[in-house]
PDB file of C-alpha atoms in Angstrom:
ATOM      1  CA  MET A   1      12.084  -7.173 -13.891  1.00  0.00           C
ATOM      2  CA  PRO A   2      12.517  -7.829 -17.576  1.00  0.00           C
ATOM      3  CA  ILE A   3       9.374  -7.785 -19.567  1.00  0.00           C
ATOM      4  CA  ALA A   4       9.990 -11.510 -20.702  1.00  0.00           C
ATOM      5  CA  GLU A   5       9.456 -12.636 -16.943  1.00  0.00           C
ATOM      6  CA  VAL A   6       6.566 -10.314 -16.024  1.00  0.00           C
ATOM      7  CA  ARG A   7       3.615 -12.431 -17.340  1.00  0.00           C
ATOM      8  CA  GLU A   8       4.751 -15.504 -15.187  1.00  0.00           C
ATOM      9  CA  PHE A   9       5.478 -13.184 -12.262  1.00  0.00           C
ATOM     10  CA  VAL A  10       1.927 -11.652 -12.334  1.00  0.00           C
ATOM     11  CA  ARG A  11       0.417 -15.328 -12.640  1.00  0.00           C
ATOM     12  CA  ASP A  12       2.404 -16.452  -9.581  1.00  0.00           C
ATOM     13  CA  ALA A  13       1.387 -13.303  -7.558  1.00  0.00           C
ATOM     14  CA  VAL A  14      -2.343 -13.689  -8.040  1.00  0.00           C
ATOM     15  CA  ARG A  15      -2.478 -17.519  -7.778  1.00  0.00           C
ATOM     16  CA  GLY A  16      -4.487 -18.471  -4.670  1.00  0.00           C
ATOM     17  CA  THR A  17      -5.849 -14.981  -4.056  1.00  0.00           C
ATOM     18  CA  SER A  18      -9.358 -13.770  -4.154  1.00  0.00           C
ATOM     19  CA  LEU A  19      -8.387 -12.223  -7.550  1.00  0.00           C
ATOM     20  CA  THR A  20      -8.622 -15.736  -9.108  1.00  0.00           C
ATOM     21  CA  ASP A  21     -11.351 -17.241  -6.901  1.00  0.00           C
ATOM     22  CA  PRO A  22     -14.731 -17.177  -8.903  1.00  0.00           C
ATOM     23  CA  PHE A  23     -16.800 -17.118  -5.816  1.00  0.00           C
ATOM     24  CA  ALA A  24     -14.919 -14.272  -4.186  1.00  0.00           C
ATOM     25  CA  GLN A  25     -15.122 -12.405  -7.553  1.00  0.00           C
ATOM     26  CA  LEU A  26     -18.966 -12.832  -7.686  1.00  0.00           C
ATOM     27  CA  LEU A  27     -19.415 -11.609  -4.051  1.00  0.00           C
ATOM     28  CA  GLY A  28     -17.002  -8.649  -4.638  1.00  0.00           C
ATOM     29  CA  GLY A  29     -18.890  -7.486  -7.782  1.00  0.00           C
ATOM     30  CA  TYR A  30     -15.741  -8.246  -9.780  1.00  0.00           C
ATOM     31  CA  ALA A  31     -17.834  -9.852 -12.458  1.00  0.00           C
ATOM     32  CA  LEU A  32     -18.949  -6.292 -13.436  1.00  0.00           C
ATOM     33  CA  PHE A  33     -15.451  -5.387 -14.293  1.00  0.00           C
ATOM     34  CA  GLU A  34     -13.050  -6.368 -16.941  1.00  0.00           C
ATOM     35  CA  PRO A  35      -9.491  -6.200 -15.716  1.00  0.00           C
ATOM     36  CA  ARG A  36      -6.980  -5.148 -18.252  1.00  0.00           C
ATOM     37  CA  LEU A  37      -3.200  -5.532 -17.785  1.00  0.00           C
ATOM     38  CA  ARG A  38      -0.553  -3.622 -19.849  1.00  0.00           C
ATOM     39  CA  PHE A  39       3.125  -4.447 -19.565  1.00  0.00           C
ATOM     40  CA  VAL A  40       5.437  -1.568 -20.735  1.00  0.00           C
ATOM     41  CA  ALA A  41       9.116  -2.095 -20.856  1.00  0.00           C
ATOM     42  CA  VAL A  42      10.966   0.804 -19.069  1.00  0.00           C
ATOM     43  CA  ASP A  43      14.435  -0.677 -19.760  1.00  0.00           C
ATOM     44  CA  ASP A  44      16.136  -4.003 -19.918  1.00  0.00           C
ATOM     45  CA  GLY A  45      15.613  -4.809 -16.303  1.00  0.00           C
ATOM     46  CA  HIS A  46      12.397  -2.859 -15.511  1.00  0.00           C
ATOM     47  CA  THR A  47       8.794  -3.224 -16.560  1.00  0.00           C
ATOM     48  CA  ARG A  48       5.840  -1.095 -15.569  1.00  0.00           C
ATOM     49  CA  ILE A  49       2.674  -2.964 -14.894  1.00  0.00           C
ATOM     50  CA  GLU A  50      -0.583  -1.107 -15.532  1.00  0.00           C
ATOM     51  CA  PHE A  51      -4.039  -2.485 -14.220  1.00  0.00           C
ATOM     52  CA  ASP A  52      -7.264  -1.026 -15.292  1.00  0.00           C
ATOM     53  CA  ALA A  53     -10.592  -2.472 -14.132  1.00  0.00           C
ATOM     54  CA  ALA A  54     -13.002  -1.229 -16.774  1.00  0.00           C
ATOM     55  CA  GLY A  55     -16.628  -1.581 -16.219  1.00  0.00           C
ATOM     56  CA  ARG A  56     -18.542  -4.352 -18.291  1.00  0.00           C
ATOM     57  CA  VAL A  57     -21.837  -2.749 -17.339  1.00  0.00           C
ATOM     58  CA  ALA A  58     -22.697   0.998 -17.820  1.00  0.00           C
ATOM     59  CA  GLY A  59     -22.347   2.800 -14.606  1.00  0.00           C
ATOM     60  CA  ALA A  60     -20.529  -0.002 -12.738  1.00  0.00           C
ATOM     61  CA  GLU A  61     -17.485   2.187 -12.289  1.00  0.00           C
ATOM     62  CA  THR A  62     -19.605   4.793 -10.615  1.00  0.00           C
ATOM     63  CA  LEU A  63     -21.654   2.479  -8.368  1.00  0.00           C
ATOM     64  CA  LEU A  64     -18.708   0.214  -7.250  1.00  0.00           C
ATOM     65  CA  TYR A  65     -15.949   2.792  -7.272  1.00  0.00           C
ATOM     66  CA  THR A  66     -14.556   1.758  -3.901  1.00  0.00           C
ATOM     67  CA  ARG A  67     -14.664  -1.929  -4.752  1.00  0.00           C
ATOM     68  CA  ARG A  68     -12.885  -1.167  -7.915  1.00  0.00           C
ATOM     69  CA  LEU A  69     -10.216   0.660  -6.029  1.00  0.00           C
ATOM     70  CA  GLY A  70     -10.088  -2.308  -3.530  1.00  0.00           C
ATOM     71  CA  GLU A  71      -9.522  -4.735  -6.443  1.00  0.00           C
ATOM     72  CA  ILE A  72      -6.595  -2.549  -7.888  1.00  0.00           C
ATOM     73  CA  ASP A  73      -5.054  -2.262  -4.336  1.00  0.00           C
ATOM     74  CA  ARG A  74      -5.317  -6.103  -3.795  1.00  0.00           C
ATOM     75  CA  PHE A  75      -3.716  -6.701  -7.143  1.00  0.00           C
ATOM     76  CA  PHE A  76      -0.648  -4.561  -6.209  1.00  0.00           C
ATOM     77  CA  VAL A  77      -0.405  -5.948  -2.829  1.00  0.00           C
ATOM     78  CA  ALA A  78      -0.240  -9.342  -4.374  1.00  0.00           C
ATOM     79  CA  LEU A  79       2.574  -8.237  -6.583  1.00  0.00           C
ATOM     80  CA  ARG A  80       4.357  -6.809  -3.620  1.00  0.00           C
ATOM     81  CA  ASP A  81       4.032 -10.045  -1.594  1.00  0.00           C
ATOM     82  CA  GLU A  82       5.322 -12.007  -4.460  1.00  0.00           C
ATOM     83  CA  LEU A  83       8.443  -9.707  -4.794  1.00  0.00           C
ATOM     84  CA  ASP A  84       8.943 -10.082  -1.059  1.00  0.00           C
ATOM     85  CA  ARG A  85       8.579 -13.915  -1.260  1.00  0.00           C
ATOM     86  CA  ARG A  86      11.032 -14.054  -4.119  1.00  0.00           C
ATOM     87  CA  GLU A  87      13.564 -11.866  -2.249  1.00  0.00           C
ATOM     88  CA  SER A  88      13.259 -13.915   0.821  1.00  0.00           C
ATOM     89  CA  HIS A  89      14.135 -17.168  -1.216  1.00  0.00           C
ATOM     90  CA  ARG A  90      17.247 -15.317  -2.592  1.00  0.00           C
ATOM     91  CA  ARG A  91      18.625 -14.326   0.878  1.00  0.00           C
ATOM     92  CA  PRO A  92      21.297 -16.676   2.310  1.00  0.00           C
ATOM     93  CA  ALA A  93      20.333 -18.458   5.561  1.00  0.00           C
ATOM     94  CA  ALA A  94      21.672 -16.505   8.511  1.00  0.00           C
ATOM     95  CA  ASN A  95      24.204 -18.270  10.781  1.00  0.00           C
ATOM     96  CA  GLY A  96      23.280 -18.446  14.395  1.00  0.00           C
ATOM     97  CA  PRO A  97      20.107 -17.886  16.311  1.00  0.00           C
ATOM     98  CA  ALA A  98      17.511 -15.497  15.005  1.00  0.00           C
ATOM     99  CA  VAL A  99      17.156 -13.779  18.322  1.00  0.00           C
ATOM    100  CA  GLU A 100      20.132 -13.077  20.633  1.00  0.00           C
ATOM    101  CA  ARG A 101      19.536 -13.852  24.213  1.00  0.00           C
ATOM    102  CA  GLY A 102      21.404 -11.846  26.947  1.00  0.00           C
ATOM    103  CA  GLU A 103      22.498 -14.296  29.594  1.00  0.00           C
TER     104      GLU A 103
END
């Protein structure tokens, strides 16, 4: 994906997830982390997305290590889901039934 389209793509990917829900963030200890995103153009059609959840409180990374990994994992799962959603909208509708029946 070109770097010009990545910010909107990320915004669409995390919309409606617990990554943007303040209540879920509070319960998950996410308030102790400051997420940082970096977008690095690889070439004209590809961009690398880097996510870092740095601690806002000293020791937060150590105490909540598994939660931090979970946040990073959920972020990239949201991106993958958005890619899949966009790909499914691009595919032409199949002709005929979805499941063939042997009669």
